[in-house]
Coordinates of C-alpha atoms and ligand atoms in Angstrom, one line a residue:
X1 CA 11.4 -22.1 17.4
X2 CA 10.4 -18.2 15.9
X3 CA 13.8 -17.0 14.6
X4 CA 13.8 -12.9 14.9
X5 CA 12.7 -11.4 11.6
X6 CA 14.4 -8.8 9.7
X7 CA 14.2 -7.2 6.5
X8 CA 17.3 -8.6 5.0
X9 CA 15.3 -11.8 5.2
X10 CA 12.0 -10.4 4.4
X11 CA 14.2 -8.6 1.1
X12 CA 15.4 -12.0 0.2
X13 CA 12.1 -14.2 0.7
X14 CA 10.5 -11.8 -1.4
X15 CA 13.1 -12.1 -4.4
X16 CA 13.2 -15.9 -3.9
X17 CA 9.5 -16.8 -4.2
X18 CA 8.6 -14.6 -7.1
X19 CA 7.2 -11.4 -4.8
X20 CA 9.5 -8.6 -5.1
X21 CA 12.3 -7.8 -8.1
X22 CA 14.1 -5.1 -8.0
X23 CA 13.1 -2.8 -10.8
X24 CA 15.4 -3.3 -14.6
X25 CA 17.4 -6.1 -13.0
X26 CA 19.1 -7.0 -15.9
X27 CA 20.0 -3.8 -16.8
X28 CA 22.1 -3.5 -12.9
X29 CA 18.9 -2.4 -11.7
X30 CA 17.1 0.7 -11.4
X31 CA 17.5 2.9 -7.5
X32 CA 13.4 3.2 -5.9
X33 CA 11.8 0.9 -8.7
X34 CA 10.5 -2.2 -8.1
X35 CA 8.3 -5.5 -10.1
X36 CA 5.9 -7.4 -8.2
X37 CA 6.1 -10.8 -9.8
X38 CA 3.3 -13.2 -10.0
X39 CA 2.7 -14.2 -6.3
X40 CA 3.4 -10.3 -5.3
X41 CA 0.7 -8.9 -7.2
X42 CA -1.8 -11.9 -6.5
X43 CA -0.9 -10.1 -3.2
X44 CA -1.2 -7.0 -3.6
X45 CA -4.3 -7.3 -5.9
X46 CA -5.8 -9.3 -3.1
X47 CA -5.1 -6.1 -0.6
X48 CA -6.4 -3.7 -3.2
X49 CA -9.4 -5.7 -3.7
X50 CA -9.9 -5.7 0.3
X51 CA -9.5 -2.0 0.1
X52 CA -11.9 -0.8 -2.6
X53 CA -15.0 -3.2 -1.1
X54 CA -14.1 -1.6 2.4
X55 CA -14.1 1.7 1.0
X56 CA -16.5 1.5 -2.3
X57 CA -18.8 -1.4 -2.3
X58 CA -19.3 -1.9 2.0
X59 CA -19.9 1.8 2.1
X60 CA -22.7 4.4 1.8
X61 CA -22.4 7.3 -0.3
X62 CA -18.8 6.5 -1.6
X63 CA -18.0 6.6 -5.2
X64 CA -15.3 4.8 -6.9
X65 CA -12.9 6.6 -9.5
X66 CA -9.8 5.9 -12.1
X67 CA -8.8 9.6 -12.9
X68 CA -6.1 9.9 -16.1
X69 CA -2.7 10.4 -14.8
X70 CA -1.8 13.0 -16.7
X71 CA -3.2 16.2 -15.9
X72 CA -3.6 19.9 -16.8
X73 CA 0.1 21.6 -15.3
X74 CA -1.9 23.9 -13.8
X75 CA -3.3 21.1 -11.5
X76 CA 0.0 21.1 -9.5
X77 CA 0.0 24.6 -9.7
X78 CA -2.8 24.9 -7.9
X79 CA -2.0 22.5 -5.5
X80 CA 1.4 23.7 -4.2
X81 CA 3.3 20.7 -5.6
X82 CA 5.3 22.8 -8.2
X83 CA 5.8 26.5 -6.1
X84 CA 5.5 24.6 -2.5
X85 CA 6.3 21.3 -1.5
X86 CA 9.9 20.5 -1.7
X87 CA 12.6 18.2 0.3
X88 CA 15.0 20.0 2.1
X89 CA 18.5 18.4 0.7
X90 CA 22.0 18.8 1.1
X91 CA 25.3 17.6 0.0
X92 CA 28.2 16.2 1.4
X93 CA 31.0 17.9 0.4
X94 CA 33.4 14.9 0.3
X95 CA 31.7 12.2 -1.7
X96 CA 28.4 14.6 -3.2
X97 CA 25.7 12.2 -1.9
X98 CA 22.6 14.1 -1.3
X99 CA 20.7 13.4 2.0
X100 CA 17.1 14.3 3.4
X101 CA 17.7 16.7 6.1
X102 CA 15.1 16.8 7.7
X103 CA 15.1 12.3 7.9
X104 CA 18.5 13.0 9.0
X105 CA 17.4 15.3 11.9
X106 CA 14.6 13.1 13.2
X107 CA 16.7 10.0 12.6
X108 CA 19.4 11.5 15.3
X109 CA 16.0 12.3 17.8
X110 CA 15.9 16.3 16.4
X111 CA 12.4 17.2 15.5
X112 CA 12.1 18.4 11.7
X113 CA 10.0 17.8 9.0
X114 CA 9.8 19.0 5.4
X115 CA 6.9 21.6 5.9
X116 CA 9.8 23.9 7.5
X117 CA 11.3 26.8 6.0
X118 CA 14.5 26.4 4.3
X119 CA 16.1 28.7 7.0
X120 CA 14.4 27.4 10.4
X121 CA 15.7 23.6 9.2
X122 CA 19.2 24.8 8.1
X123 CA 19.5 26.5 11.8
X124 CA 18.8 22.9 13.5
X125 CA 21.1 21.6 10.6
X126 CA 24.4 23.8 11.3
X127 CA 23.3 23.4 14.5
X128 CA 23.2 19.0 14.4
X129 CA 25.8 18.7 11.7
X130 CA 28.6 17.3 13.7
X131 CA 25.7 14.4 14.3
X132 CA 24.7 13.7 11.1
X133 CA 27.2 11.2 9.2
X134 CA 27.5 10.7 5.3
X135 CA 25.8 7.0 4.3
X136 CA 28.3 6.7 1.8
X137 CA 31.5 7.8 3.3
X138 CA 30.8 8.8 6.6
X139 CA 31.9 12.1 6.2
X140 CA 30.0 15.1 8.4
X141 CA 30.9 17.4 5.7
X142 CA 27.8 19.1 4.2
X143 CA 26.3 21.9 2.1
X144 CA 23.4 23.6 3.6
X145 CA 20.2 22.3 2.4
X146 CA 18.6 23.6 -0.5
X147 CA 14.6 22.6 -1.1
X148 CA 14.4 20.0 -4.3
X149 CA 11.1 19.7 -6.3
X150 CA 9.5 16.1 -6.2
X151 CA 7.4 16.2 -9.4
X152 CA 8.3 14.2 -12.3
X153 CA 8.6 16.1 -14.9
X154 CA 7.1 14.4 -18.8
X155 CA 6.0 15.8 -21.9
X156 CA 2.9 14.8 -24.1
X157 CA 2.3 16.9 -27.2
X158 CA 0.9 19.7 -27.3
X159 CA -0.7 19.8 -23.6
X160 CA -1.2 23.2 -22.8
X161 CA -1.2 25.0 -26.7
X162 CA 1.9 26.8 -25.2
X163 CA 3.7 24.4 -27.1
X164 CA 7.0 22.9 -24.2
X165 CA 5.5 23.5 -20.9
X166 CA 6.4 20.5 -18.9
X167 CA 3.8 17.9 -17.9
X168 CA 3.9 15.8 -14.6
X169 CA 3.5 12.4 -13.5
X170 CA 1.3 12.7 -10.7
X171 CA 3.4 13.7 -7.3
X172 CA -0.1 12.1 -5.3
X173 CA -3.0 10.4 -6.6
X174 CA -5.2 12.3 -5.2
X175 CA -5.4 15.3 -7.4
X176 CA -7.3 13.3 -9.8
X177 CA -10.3 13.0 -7.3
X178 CA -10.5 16.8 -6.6
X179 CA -10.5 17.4 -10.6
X180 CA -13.9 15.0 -10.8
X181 CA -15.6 15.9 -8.0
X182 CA -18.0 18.2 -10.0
X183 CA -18.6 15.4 -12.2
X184 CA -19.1 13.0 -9.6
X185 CA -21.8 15.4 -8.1
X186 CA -23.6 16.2 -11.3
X187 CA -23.7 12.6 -13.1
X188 CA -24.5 11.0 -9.3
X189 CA -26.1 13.5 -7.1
X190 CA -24.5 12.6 -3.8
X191 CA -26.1 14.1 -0.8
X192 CA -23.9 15.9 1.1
X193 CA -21.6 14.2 3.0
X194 CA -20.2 12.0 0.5
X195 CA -16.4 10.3 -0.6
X196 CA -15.0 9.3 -3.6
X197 CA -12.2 6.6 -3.7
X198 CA -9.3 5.7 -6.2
X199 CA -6.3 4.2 -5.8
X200 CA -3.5 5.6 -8.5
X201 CA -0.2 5.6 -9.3
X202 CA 2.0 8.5 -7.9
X203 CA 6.1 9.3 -8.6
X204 CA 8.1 11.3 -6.8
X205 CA 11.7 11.9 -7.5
X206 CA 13.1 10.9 -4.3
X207 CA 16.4 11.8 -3.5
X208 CA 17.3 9.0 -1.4
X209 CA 15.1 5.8 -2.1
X210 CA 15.5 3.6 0.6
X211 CA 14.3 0.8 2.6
X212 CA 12.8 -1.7 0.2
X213 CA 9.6 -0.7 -1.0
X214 CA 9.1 1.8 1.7
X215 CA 10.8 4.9 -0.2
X216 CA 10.5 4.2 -3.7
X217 CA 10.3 6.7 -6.6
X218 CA 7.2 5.1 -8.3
X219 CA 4.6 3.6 -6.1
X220 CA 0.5 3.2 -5.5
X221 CA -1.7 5.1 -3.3
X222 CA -5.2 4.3 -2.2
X223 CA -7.0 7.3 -1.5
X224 CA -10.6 8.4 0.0
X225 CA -11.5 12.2 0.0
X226 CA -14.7 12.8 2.3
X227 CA -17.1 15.7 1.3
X228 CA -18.3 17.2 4.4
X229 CA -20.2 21.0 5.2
X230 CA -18.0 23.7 6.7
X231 CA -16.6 23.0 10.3
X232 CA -18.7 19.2 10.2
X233 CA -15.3 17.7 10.4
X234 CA -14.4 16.2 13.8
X235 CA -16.9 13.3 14.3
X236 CA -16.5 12.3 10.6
X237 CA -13.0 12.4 11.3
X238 CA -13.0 10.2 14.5
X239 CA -15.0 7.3 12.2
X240 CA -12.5 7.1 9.4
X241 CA -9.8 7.1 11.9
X242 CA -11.7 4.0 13.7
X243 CA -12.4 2.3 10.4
X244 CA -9.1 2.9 9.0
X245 CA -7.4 1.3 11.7
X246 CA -9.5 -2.1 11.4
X247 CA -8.7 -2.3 8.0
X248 CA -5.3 -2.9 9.0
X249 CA -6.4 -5.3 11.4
X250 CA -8.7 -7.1 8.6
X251 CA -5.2 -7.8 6.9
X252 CA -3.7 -10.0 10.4
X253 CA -1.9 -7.4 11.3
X254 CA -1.0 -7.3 15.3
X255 CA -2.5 -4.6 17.0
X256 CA 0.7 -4.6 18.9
X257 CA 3.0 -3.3 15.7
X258 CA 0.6 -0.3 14.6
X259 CA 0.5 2.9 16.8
X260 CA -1.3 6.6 15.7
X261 CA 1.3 9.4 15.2
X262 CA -0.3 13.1 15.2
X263 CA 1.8 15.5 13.4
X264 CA 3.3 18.2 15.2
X265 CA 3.8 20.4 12.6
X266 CA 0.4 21.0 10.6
X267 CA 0.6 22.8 6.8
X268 CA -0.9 25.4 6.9
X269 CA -4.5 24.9 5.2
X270 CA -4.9 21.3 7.6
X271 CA -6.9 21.3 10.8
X272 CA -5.6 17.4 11.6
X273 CA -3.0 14.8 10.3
X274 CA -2.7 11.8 11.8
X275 CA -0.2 8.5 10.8
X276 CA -1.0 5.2 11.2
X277 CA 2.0 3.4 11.2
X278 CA 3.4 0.2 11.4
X279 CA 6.4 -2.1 13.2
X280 CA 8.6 -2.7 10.1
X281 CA 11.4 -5.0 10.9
X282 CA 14.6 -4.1 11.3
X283 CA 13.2 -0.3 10.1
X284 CA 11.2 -0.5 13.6
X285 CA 7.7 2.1 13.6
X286 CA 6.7 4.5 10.1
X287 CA 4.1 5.9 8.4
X288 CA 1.8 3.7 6.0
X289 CA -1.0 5.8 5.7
X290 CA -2.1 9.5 6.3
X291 CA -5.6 10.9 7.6
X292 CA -5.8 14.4 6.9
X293 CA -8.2 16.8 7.6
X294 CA -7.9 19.5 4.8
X295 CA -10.3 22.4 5.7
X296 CA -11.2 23.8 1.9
X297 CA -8.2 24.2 0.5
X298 CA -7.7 21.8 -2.2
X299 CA -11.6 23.1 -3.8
X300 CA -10.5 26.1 -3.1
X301 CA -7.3 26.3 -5.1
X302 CA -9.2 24.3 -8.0
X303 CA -11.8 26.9 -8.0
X304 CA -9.3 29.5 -8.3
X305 CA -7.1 27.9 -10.2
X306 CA -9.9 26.8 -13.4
X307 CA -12.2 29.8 -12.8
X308 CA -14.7 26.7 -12.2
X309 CA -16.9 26.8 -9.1
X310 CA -16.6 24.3 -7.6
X311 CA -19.0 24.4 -4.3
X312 CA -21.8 22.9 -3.5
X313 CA -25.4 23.7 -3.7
X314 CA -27.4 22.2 -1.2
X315 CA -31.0 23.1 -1.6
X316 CA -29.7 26.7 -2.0
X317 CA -26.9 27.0 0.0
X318 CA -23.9 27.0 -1.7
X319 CA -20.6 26.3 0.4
X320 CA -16.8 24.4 -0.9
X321 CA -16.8 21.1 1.3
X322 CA -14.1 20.5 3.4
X323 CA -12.3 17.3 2.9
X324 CA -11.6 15.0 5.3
X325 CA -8.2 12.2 3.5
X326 CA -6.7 9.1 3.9
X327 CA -3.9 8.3 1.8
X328 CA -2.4 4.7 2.0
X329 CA 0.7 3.7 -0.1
X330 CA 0.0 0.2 -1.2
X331 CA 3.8 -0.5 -1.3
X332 CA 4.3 -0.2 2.3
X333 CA 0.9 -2.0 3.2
X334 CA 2.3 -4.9 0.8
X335 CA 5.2 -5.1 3.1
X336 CA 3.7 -4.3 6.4
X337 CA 1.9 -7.7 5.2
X338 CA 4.5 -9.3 4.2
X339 CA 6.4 -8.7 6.7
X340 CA 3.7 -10.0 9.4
X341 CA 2.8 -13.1 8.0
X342 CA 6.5 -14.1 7.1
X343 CA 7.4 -16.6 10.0
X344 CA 9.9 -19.2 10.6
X345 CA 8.6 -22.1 13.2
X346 CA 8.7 -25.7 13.9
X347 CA 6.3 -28.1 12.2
X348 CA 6.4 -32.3 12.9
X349 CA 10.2 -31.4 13.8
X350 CA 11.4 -29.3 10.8
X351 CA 12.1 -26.2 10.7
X352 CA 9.6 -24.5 7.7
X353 CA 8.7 -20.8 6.3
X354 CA 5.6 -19.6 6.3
X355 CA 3.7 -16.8 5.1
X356 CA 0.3 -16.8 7.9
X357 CA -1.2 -14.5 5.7
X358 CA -5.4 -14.3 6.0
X359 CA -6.9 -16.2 3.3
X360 CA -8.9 -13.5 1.4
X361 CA -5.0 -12.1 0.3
X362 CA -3.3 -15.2 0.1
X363 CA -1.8 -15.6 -3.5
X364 CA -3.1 -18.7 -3.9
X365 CA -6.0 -20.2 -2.0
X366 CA -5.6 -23.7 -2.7
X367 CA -3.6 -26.4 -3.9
X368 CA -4.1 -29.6 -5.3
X369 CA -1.4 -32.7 -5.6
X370 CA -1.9 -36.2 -7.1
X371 CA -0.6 -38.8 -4.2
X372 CA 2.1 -39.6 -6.6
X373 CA 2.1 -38.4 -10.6
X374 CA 2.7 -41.9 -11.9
X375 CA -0.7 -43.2 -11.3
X376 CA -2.6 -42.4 -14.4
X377 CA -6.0 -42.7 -12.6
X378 CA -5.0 -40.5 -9.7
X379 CA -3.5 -37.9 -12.0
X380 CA -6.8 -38.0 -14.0
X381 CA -8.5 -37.9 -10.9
X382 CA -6.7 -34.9 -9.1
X383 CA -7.1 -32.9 -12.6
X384 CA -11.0 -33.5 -12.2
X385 CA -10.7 -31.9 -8.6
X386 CA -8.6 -29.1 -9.9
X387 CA -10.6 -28.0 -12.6
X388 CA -13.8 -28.0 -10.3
X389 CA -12.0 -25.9 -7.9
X390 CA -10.5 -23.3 -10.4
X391 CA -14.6 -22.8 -11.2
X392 CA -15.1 -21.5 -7.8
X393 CA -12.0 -20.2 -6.1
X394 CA -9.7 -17.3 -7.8
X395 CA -6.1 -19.0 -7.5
X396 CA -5.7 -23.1 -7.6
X397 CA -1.9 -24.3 -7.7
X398 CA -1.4 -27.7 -9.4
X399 CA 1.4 -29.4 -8.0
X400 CA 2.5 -33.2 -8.6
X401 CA 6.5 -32.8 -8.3
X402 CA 8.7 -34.5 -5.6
X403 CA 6.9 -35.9 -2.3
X404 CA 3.9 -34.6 -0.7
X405 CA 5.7 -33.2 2.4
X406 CA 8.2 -30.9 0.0
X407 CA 5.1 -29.9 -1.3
X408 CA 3.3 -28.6 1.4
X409 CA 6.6 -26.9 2.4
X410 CA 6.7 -24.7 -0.7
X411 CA 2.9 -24.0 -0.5
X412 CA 3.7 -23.3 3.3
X413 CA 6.7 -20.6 1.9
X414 CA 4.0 -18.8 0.0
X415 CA 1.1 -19.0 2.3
X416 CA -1.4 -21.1 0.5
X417 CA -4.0 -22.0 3.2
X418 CA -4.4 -25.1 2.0
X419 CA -3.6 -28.1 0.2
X420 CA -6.0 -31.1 -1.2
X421 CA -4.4 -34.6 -1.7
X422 CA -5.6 -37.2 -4.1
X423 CA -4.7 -40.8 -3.1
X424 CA -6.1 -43.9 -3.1
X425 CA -8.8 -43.8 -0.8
X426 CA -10.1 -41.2 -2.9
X427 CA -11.0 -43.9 -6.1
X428 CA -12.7 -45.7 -3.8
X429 CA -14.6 -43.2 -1.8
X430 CA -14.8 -40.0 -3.6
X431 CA -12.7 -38.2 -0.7
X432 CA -9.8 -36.1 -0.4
X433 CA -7.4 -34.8 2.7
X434 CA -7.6 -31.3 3.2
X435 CA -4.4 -30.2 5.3
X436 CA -4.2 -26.8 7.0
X437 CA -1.1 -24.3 6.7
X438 CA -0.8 -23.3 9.9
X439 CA -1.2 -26.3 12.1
X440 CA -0.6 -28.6 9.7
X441 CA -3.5 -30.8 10.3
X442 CA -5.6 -32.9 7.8
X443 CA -9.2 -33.5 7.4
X444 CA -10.6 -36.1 4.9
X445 CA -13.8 -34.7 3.1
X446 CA -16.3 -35.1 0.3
X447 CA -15.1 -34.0 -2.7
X448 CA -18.4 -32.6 -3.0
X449 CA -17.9 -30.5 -0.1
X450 CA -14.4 -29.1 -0.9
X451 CA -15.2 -26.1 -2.5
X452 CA -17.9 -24.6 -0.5
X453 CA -15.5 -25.6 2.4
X454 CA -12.6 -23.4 1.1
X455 CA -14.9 -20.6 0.0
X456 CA -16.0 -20.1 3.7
X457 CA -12.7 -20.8 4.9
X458 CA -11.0 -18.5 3.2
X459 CA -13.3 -15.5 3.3
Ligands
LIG1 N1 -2.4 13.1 -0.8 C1 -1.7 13.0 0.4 C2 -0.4 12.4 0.2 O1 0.1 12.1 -0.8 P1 1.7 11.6 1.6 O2 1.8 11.5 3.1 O3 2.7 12.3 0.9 O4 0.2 12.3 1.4 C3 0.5 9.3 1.5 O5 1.5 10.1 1.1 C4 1.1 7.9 1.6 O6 1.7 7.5 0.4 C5 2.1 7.7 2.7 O7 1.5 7.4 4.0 C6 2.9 6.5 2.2 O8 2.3 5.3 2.6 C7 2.8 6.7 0.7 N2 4.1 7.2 0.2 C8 4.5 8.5 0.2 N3 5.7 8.7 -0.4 C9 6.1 7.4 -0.7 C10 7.3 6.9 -1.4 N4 8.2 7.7 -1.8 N5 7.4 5.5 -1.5 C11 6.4 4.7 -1.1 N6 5.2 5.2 -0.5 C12 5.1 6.5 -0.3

């Protein structure tokens, strides 16, 4: 038995077994915010960890960074994000809810996207109106859409000397890698081509946050900007494409739900964009992450911005790289994950959850029970195997409470690859059963053995 999955359940699961809370709970909770609670950000460290020694430590010529995330205003002048970029919003008229247009549009089959100008995306609006119903009240009653700023506006001191100019929370975390990439080039010499990686918090003050932690307000990207020479784009371009979408196969993810979306409508500085994007349930096929190909712009505006050159001198020749990007949000890839491994089938005839999620991002790798907990020398014995493991293996779960099939079940629910029973053999022989998630069958092995075996297992 598979039952269909959806994200109602997926919403649920997550709140239930300590992944996902919505954001200030108490408090009647807090629209696009969300807490990842101690299996969730096991989780989603484990997917950032995967990340960085993909994109840092397996690769040539790539340079890690953690950039401050607040930043000079001028920053997102120079990037577009406080003149430019802007969601085109309007309002319906009978209950004031605001709505995306151009998600609207696309939602009803009408191409649109936010890069339009105010008046080409109110034409299709006026145009598509009748089509477009209120989510509140239903209501096809709107203003025309107006453009709405996404930064985040803070304050901290005196910034800028001018005394009350705004700061920003970062609208992408990406800006951060453009500011150091003289640094990076003058403290570590890279040879031209070259990336630098980060992965950094980014707000954006959505209108309509919605669909879990798909549109939220606050959120992570992981980021990689590629240094490349004038025009020397294309085949780089073609290999991060490639290595991007194994990545995403690395995590167990079907090949089936991910597909490659090019944009249609380019800004105006990019020579490419393409999404990867993934199957969500219920929410069927969007973006998770964005591979851009950027020309010179964002050096370009830096330089022009600071008055700092920023190009590159290669023996002589000085040129501003172009930048080749890819641009992951970590909450969606937490739920694409999620969301894949979560599974409801039929195990020694009972229905069980379970997360099938690949061992190197399971939030716990192993977990060790006592046969029973009122057996003084099995307990002592199981805490001897316990505190061997936890030596060698990042998450151990102790559990000893109710019988050992409940137990399996919750470590099932949570996607623990494995579980390690003391009993009574094991006095006499120095053996343990190991017992697998996902077919549910059990080995006996040496405790001498168990670690190594898990480490491998697990990798
Ligand atoms: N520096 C390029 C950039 O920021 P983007 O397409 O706006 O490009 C990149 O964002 C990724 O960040 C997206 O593919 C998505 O995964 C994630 N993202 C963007 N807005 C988001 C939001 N409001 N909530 C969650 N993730 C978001």
């Amino acid at each position: 038995m598979n039952t269909q999955k959806t994200m109602e359940d997926i919403v649920a699961f997550a709140k239930r077994k300590g992944f996902v809370f919505q954001g200030s709970e108490i408090y009647g909770g807090a629209a696009g915010l969300y807490d990842f609670g101690p299996h969730g950000v096991e989780l989603l460290n484990n997917i950032k960890a995967s990340w960085w020694k993909t994109n840092v430590h397996d690769k040539q010529q790539y340079y890690g960074l953690d950039s401050a995330m607040f930043k000079d205003p001028r920053v997102w002048e120079a990037s577009g994000h406080v003149g430019g970029f802007s969601d085109p919003l309007a309002e319906c008229r009978t209950c004031n809810t605001r709505i995306r247009v151009d998600k609207e549009l696309e939602r009803i089959g009408v191409h649109a996207d936010e890069k339009m100008s105010e008046g080409d995306i109110n034409a299709l609006f006026t145009q598509h109106k009748a089509s477009i119903s209120c989510p509140k009240c239903g209501g096809h009653d709107f203003t025309d859409a107006r453009a709405f700023n996404l930064l985040v506006k803070s304050n901290l001191g005196d910034f800028t000397s001018k005394g009350d100019n705004p700061v920003y929370l970062p609208g992408e975390a990406c800006q951060g890698i453009y500011l150091n990439y003289k640094n990076v080039v003058d403290s570590m010499h890279p040879s031209i081509p070259f990336g630098i990686a980060q992965i950094g918090k980014a707000f954006r003050n959505e209108i309509s946050p919605r669909n879990f932690l798909f549109r939220t307000r606050e959120f992570e990207q992981a980021d990689t900007q590629y240094f490349v020479r004038p025009h020397e784009n294309k085949d780089a371009y073609e290999t991060i494409k490639k290595d991007r979408w194994q990545w995403y196969l690395s995590l167990g993810i079907d090949e089936s739900h991910l597909r490659w979306k090019q944009h249609e409508n380019l800004v105006f500085y990019a020579s490419d964009a393409w999404d990867i994007e993934y199957d969500f349930p219920t929410y069927g096929f969007d973006e998770v992450e964005g591979i851009h190909d950027r020309t010179d712009y964002d050096l370009t505006q830096h330089t022009k911005y600071s008055g700092t050159d920023l190009s590159y001198n290669d023996n002589g020749e000085k040129f501003i790289p172009w930048i080749l990007e890819t641009s992951m949000g970590l909450g969606r890839v937490f739920l694409a994950v999620l969301s894949e491994a979560y599974d409801v089938d039929e195990l020694g005839g009972e229905a069980r959850t379970v997360l099938r999620l690949p061992g190197h991002v399971a939030p716990v790798k192993v977990a060790v029970f006592p046969l029973v907990k009122n057996k003084p020398e099995l307990v002592e014995k199981a805490r001897g195997v316990y505190s061997e493991l936890k030596k060698h293996i990042s998450t151990v779960a102790w559990d000893d409470n109710g019988n050992v099939g409940k137990r399996y079940r919750r470590q099932d629910e949570i996607g623990t690859p494995y579980c390690v029973t003391i009993d009574y053999d094991t006095l006499e022989s120095d053996t343990v059963t190991v017992r697998d998630r996902d077919t549910g069958e059990q080995i006996r092995m040496p405790i001498a053995e168990l670690a190594s075996y898990i480490a491998e297992n697990i990798k």
